[in-house]
Amino acid sequence: MNTSVKSYTDKQLLDRVASLPTFKGFPLGFFVIYIRSSEDTFNEFDDKRYTYYFKENMLRPKFIRVDSCTTNTGSFGLSSFKKYNSLGAAVLKSDHMVYDAFVLGVSKGRVCYREHKAWGHYRDNNKNKKVEETGPLYIKKIYAHIHGVKSRYKIIRYIQNWSTGCLVDNNTPAWLAWLNVLKGQKYLTAAILKEF
């Protein structure tokens, strides 16, 4: 994966999450922090997901792993949104955190974390090959899941139609390992941060 997202210390990420207006304390168990690339390379997986674990009596959450992903829709969504939503391509709100946002489930026959609570999203319809958070904010479930890809390649570079608003991993072995790490945790809290 080619990503321009810089690396962060645990303190930088956790402090940034703690500064969000939606923050009400670190959740117990595993939770994730997505970093949305400010470069936003068109149609490429150029974001990161950091996974943490927290339990009672811990001073700070423990870093578990970082994985490549996208928090953005791909070329299909940005250019062909009229085929499924005339308002535009869905863009999940960033600098935002939702507790128990996702629930372990199945989509299209594959294990994933399904959108459990409405995240909040914008609709990008200017077809300028950039994902933008402009216009009205819609608070409505759109079934934006956390899922992997199914490809003959272990790692893919281009998003295409793998995301039309979902949070998608592009490294299949890493995706399966990540699911194994979470050990079937039912609910997953998440934050999406703009690169800072």
mmCIF file of C-alpha atoms in Angstrom:
data_model
loop_
_atom_site.group_PDB
_atom_site.id
_atom_site.type_symbol
_atom_site.label_atom_id
_atom_site.label_comp_id
_atom_site.label_asym_id
_atom_site.label_seq_id
_atom_site.Cartn_x
_atom_site.Cartn_y
_atom_site.Cartn_z
ATOM 1 C CA MET A 1 0.000 0.000 0.000
ATOM 2 C CA ASN A 2 1.211 3.466 -0.857
ATOM 3 C CA THR A 3 -0.074 5.833 1.779
ATOM 4 C CA SER A 4 0.964 9.331 2.583
ATOM 5 C CA VAL A 5 -0.648 9.195 6.021
ATOM 6 C CA LYS A 6 2.073 9.926 8.513
ATOM 7 C CA SER A 7 2.731 7.767 11.546
ATOM 8 C CA TYR A 8 1.402 8.831 14.932
ATOM 9 C CA THR A 9 2.316 8.095 18.511
ATOM 10 C CA ASP A 10 -0.312 6.522 20.727
ATOM 11 C CA LYS A 11 -0.459 9.749 22.726
ATOM 12 C CA GLN A 12 -1.151 11.833 19.615
ATOM 13 C CA LEU A 13 -3.993 9.582 18.480
ATOM 14 C CA LEU A 14 -5.593 9.048 21.860
ATOM 15 C CA ASP A 15 -5.351 12.721 22.790
ATOM 16 C CA ARG A 16 -6.947 13.677 19.478
ATOM 17 C CA VAL A 17 -9.802 11.222 20.014
ATOM 18 C CA ALA A 18 -10.270 12.483 23.573
ATOM 19 C CA SER A 19 -10.670 16.019 22.190
ATOM 20 C CA LEU A 20 -13.640 15.099 19.985
ATOM 21 C CA PRO A 21 -17.028 16.507 21.015
ATOM 22 C CA THR A 22 -18.498 13.000 20.802
ATOM 23 C CA PHE A 23 -15.875 11.500 23.181
ATOM 24 C CA LYS A 24 -17.266 10.165 26.468
ATOM 25 C CA GLY A 25 -14.355 8.007 27.604
ATOM 26 C CA PHE A 26 -12.490 5.072 26.088
ATOM 27 C CA PRO A 27 -14.723 2.040 25.532
ATOM 28 C CA LEU A 28 -13.947 -1.329 27.085
ATOM 29 C CA GLY A 29 -12.569 -3.974 24.756
ATOM 30 C CA PHE A 30 -11.235 -3.340 21.266
ATOM 31 C CA PHE A 31 -11.922 -0.092 19.428
ATOM 32 C CA VAL A 32 -10.568 1.469 16.244
ATOM 33 C CA ILE A 33 -9.293 4.829 15.062
ATOM 34 C CA TYR A 34 -9.289 5.534 11.322
ATOM 35 C CA ILE A 35 -7.033 8.195 9.821
ATOM 36 C CA ARG A 36 -8.338 9.722 6.595
ATOM 37 C CA SER A 37 -5.503 10.795 4.288
ATOM 38 C CA SER A 38 -5.391 14.515 3.568
ATOM 39 C CA GLU A 39 -3.863 13.718 0.170
ATOM 40 C CA ASP A 40 -6.905 11.590 -0.743
ATOM 41 C CA THR A 41 -5.366 9.855 -3.744
ATOM 42 C CA PHE A 42 -8.228 9.186 -6.135
ATOM 43 C CA ASN A 43 -9.559 5.620 -5.995
ATOM 44 C CA GLU A 44 -6.663 4.271 -3.868
ATOM 45 C CA PHE A 45 -6.513 2.640 -0.458
ATOM 46 C CA ASP A 46 -4.470 5.336 1.288
ATOM 47 C CA ASP A 47 -5.902 5.479 4.817
ATOM 48 C CA LYS A 48 -4.979 3.701 8.057
ATOM 49 C CA ARG A 49 -6.846 1.968 10.866
ATOM 50 C CA TYR A 50 -5.320 1.764 14.342
ATOM 51 C CA THR A 51 -6.709 -0.849 16.721
ATOM 52 C CA TYR A 52 -6.572 -0.420 20.508
ATOM 53 C CA TYR A 53 -7.638 -2.417 23.540
ATOM 54 C CA PHE A 54 -8.848 -1.010 26.848
ATOM 55 C CA LYS A 55 -10.034 -2.547 30.113
ATOM 56 C CA GLU A 56 -10.721 -1.337 33.624
ATOM 57 C CA ASN A 57 -7.678 -0.291 35.672
ATOM 58 C CA MET A 58 -5.636 0.522 32.550
ATOM 59 C CA LEU A 59 -4.293 4.064 32.471
ATOM 60 C CA ARG A 60 -4.387 4.288 28.679
ATOM 61 C CA PRO A 61 -5.601 1.983 25.894
ATOM 62 C CA LYS A 62 -3.037 -0.446 24.520
ATOM 63 C CA PHE A 63 -2.012 -0.264 20.856
ATOM 64 C CA ILE A 64 -2.655 -3.552 19.047
ATOM 65 C CA ARG A 65 -1.979 -3.028 15.315
ATOM 66 C CA VAL A 66 -2.261 -0.711 12.313
ATOM 67 C CA ASP A 67 -3.767 -1.735 8.965
ATOM 68 C CA SER A 68 -4.228 -0.247 5.502
ATOM 69 C CA CYS A 69 -7.742 0.611 4.376
ATOM 70 C CA THR A 70 -9.982 3.287 2.921
ATOM 71 C CA THR A 71 -12.555 5.491 4.610
ATOM 72 C CA ASN A 72 -13.641 6.843 1.214
ATOM 73 C CA THR A 73 -15.768 5.715 -1.659
ATOM 74 C CA GLY A 74 -13.994 4.572 -4.815
ATOM 75 C CA SER A 75 -14.237 5.626 -8.448
ATOM 76 C CA PHE A 76 -17.536 3.833 -9.002
ATOM 77 C CA GLY A 77 -19.254 5.671 -6.165
ATOM 78 C CA LEU A 78 -17.835 9.057 -7.063
ATOM 79 C CA SER A 79 -18.726 8.829 -10.740
ATOM 80 C CA SER A 80 -21.775 6.551 -10.853
ATOM 81 C CA PHE A 81 -23.704 7.514 -7.727
ATOM 82 C CA LYS A 82 -26.859 8.273 -9.750
ATOM 83 C CA LYS A 83 -27.233 4.521 -10.261
ATOM 84 C CA TYR A 84 -27.907 4.048 -6.544
ATOM 85 C CA ASN A 85 -28.409 7.490 -4.899
ATOM 86 C CA SER A 86 -29.078 10.673 -6.850
ATOM 87 C CA LEU A 87 -27.865 12.852 -3.959
ATOM 88 C CA GLY A 88 -24.252 11.732 -4.389
ATOM 89 C CA ALA A 89 -21.615 9.381 -3.024
ATOM 90 C CA ALA A 90 -21.693 8.822 0.738
ATOM 91 C CA VAL A 91 -18.818 10.298 2.760
ATOM 92 C CA LEU A 92 -18.763 9.347 6.438
ATOM 93 C CA LYS A 93 -18.266 12.257 8.824
ATOM 94 C CA SER A 94 -14.700 12.588 10.122
ATOM 95 C CA ASP A 95 -13.361 13.968 13.403
ATOM 96 C CA HIS A 96 -16.223 11.985 14.845
ATOM 97 C CA MET A 97 -16.624 9.008 17.178
ATOM 98 C CA VAL A 98 -19.571 6.646 17.604
ATOM 99 C CA TYR A 99 -19.823 4.134 20.462
ATOM 100 C CA ASP A 100 -20.906 0.622 19.428
ATOM 101 C CA ALA A 101 -21.138 1.965 15.900
ATOM 102 C CA PHE A 102 -20.717 -1.474 14.334
ATOM 103 C CA VAL A 103 -21.944 -4.949 15.182
ATOM 104 C CA LEU A 104 -20.379 -8.251 14.128
ATOM 105 C CA GLY A 105 -22.393 -9.835 11.340
ATOM 106 C CA VAL A 106 -22.412 -10.989 7.738
ATOM 107 C CA SER A 107 -22.785 -9.082 4.475
ATOM 108 C CA LYS A 108 -22.847 -10.748 1.070
ATOM 109 C CA GLY A 109 -21.851 -14.015 2.707
ATOM 110 C CA ARG A 110 -18.743 -12.601 4.384
ATOM 111 C CA VAL A 111 -18.034 -11.773 8.027
ATOM 112 C CA CYS A 112 -17.882 -8.049 8.645
ATOM 113 C CA TYR A 113 -18.819 -5.364 11.145
ATOM 114 C CA ARG A 114 -22.178 -3.956 10.079
ATOM 115 C CA GLU A 115 -23.275 -0.384 10.728
ATOM 116 C CA HIS A 116 -25.256 -0.614 13.974
ATOM 117 C CA LYS A 117 -25.820 3.077 14.719
ATOM 118 C CA ALA A 118 -26.235 5.882 12.206
ATOM 119 C CA TRP A 119 -22.799 7.432 11.718
ATOM 120 C CA GLY A 120 -23.646 10.640 9.893
ATOM 121 C CA HIS A 121 -22.610 11.248 6.309
ATOM 122 C CA TYR A 122 -22.418 13.794 3.523
ATOM 123 C CA ARG A 123 -23.215 13.322 -0.165
ATOM 124 C CA ASP A 124 -20.485 14.220 -2.659
ATOM 125 C CA ASN A 125 -21.888 14.854 -6.161
ATOM 126 C CA ASN A 126 -19.433 17.154 -7.959
ATOM 127 C CA LYS A 127 -17.429 14.366 -9.667
ATOM 128 C CA ASN A 128 -14.092 16.135 -9.096
ATOM 129 C CA LYS A 129 -12.283 12.945 -8.013
ATOM 130 C CA LYS A 130 -11.967 14.205 -4.433
ATOM 131 C CA VAL A 131 -13.969 12.997 -1.457
ATOM 132 C CA GLU A 132 -15.387 16.021 0.341
ATOM 133 C CA GLU A 133 -17.506 16.635 3.418
ATOM 134 C CA THR A 134 -19.752 19.391 2.084
ATOM 135 C CA GLY A 135 -23.453 20.107 2.068
ATOM 136 C CA PRO A 136 -25.979 18.836 4.609
ATOM 137 C CA LEU A 137 -25.080 16.193 7.180
ATOM 138 C CA TYR A 138 -27.453 13.225 7.022
ATOM 139 C CA ILE A 139 -27.940 11.221 10.219
ATOM 140 C CA LYS A 140 -29.293 7.995 8.789
ATOM 141 C CA LYS A 141 -28.064 4.412 8.616
ATOM 142 C CA ILE A 142 -26.763 3.597 5.158
ATOM 143 C CA TYR A 143 -25.237 0.207 6.011
ATOM 144 C CA ALA A 144 -21.687 1.470 5.718
ATOM 145 C CA HIS A 145 -19.881 -1.609 7.011
ATOM 146 C CA ILE A 146 -16.309 -2.482 7.938
ATOM 147 C CA HIS A 147 -15.298 -5.246 5.564
ATOM 148 C CA GLY A 148 -12.494 -6.738 3.502
ATOM 149 C CA VAL A 149 -12.252 -7.414 -0.213
ATOM 150 C CA LYS A 150 -12.608 -10.631 -2.184
ATOM 151 C CA SER A 151 -9.943 -10.821 -4.851
ATOM 152 C CA ARG A 152 -7.555 -13.298 -6.412
ATOM 153 C CA TYR A 153 -4.846 -10.944 -5.162
ATOM 154 C CA LYS A 154 -3.930 -10.835 -1.473
ATOM 155 C CA ILE A 155 -3.508 -7.063 -1.543
ATOM 156 C CA ILE A 156 -5.246 -4.662 -3.921
ATOM 157 C CA ARG A 157 -4.463 -1.023 -4.638
ATOM 158 C CA TYR A 158 -7.597 0.407 -6.236
ATOM 159 C CA ILE A 159 -10.925 0.868 -4.450
ATOM 160 C CA GLN A 160 -13.199 0.787 -7.547
ATOM 161 C CA ASN A 161 -16.595 -0.372 -6.243
ATOM 162 C CA TRP A 162 -15.311 -2.041 -3.060
ATOM 163 C CA SER A 163 -16.516 1.018 -1.174
ATOM 164 C CA THR A 164 -19.457 3.305 -1.744
ATOM 165 C CA GLY A 165 -19.192 4.613 1.800
ATOM 166 C CA CYS A 166 -17.879 1.568 3.692
ATOM 167 C CA LEU A 167 -14.633 1.289 5.662
ATOM 168 C CA VAL A 168 -12.710 -1.309 3.661
ATOM 169 C CA ASP A 169 -9.446 -3.224 4.176
ATOM 170 C CA ASN A 170 -7.409 -4.001 1.064
ATOM 171 C CA ASN A 171 -5.064 -6.645 2.531
ATOM 172 C CA THR A 172 -6.929 -9.939 2.830
ATOM 173 C CA PRO A 173 -4.452 -11.831 5.092
ATOM 174 C CA ALA A 174 -4.244 -8.804 7.406
ATOM 175 C CA TRP A 175 -8.046 -8.481 7.405
ATOM 176 C CA LEU A 176 -8.501 -12.097 8.479
ATOM 177 C CA ALA A 177 -5.805 -11.706 11.143
ATOM 178 C CA TRP A 178 -7.534 -8.555 12.429
ATOM 179 C CA LEU A 179 -10.861 -10.380 12.742
ATOM 180 C CA ASN A 180 -9.069 -13.114 14.671
ATOM 181 C CA VAL A 181 -7.533 -10.558 17.045
ATOM 182 C CA LEU A 182 -10.983 -9.160 17.864
ATOM 183 C CA LYS A 183 -12.078 -12.684 18.875
ATOM 184 C CA GLY A 184 -15.688 -12.165 17.904
ATOM 185 C CA GLN A 185 -16.245 -8.997 19.937
ATOM 186 C CA LYS A 186 -19.881 -8.163 19.240
ATOM 187 C CA TYR A 187 -19.853 -4.359 19.128
ATOM 188 C CA LEU A 188 -17.094 -2.078 17.892
ATOM 189 C CA THR A 189 -16.617 1.586 18.702
ATOM 190 C CA ALA A 190 -14.860 3.656 16.046
ATOM 191 C CA ALA A 191 -13.499 7.108 15.357
ATOM 192 C CA ILE A 192 -12.587 8.612 11.998
ATOM 193 C CA LEU A 193 -10.021 11.405 12.172
ATOM 194 C CA LYS A 194 -8.811 13.718 9.457
ATOM 195 C CA GLU A 195 -5.043 13.478 9.104
ATOM 196 C CA PHE A 196 -3.541 16.028 11.489
#
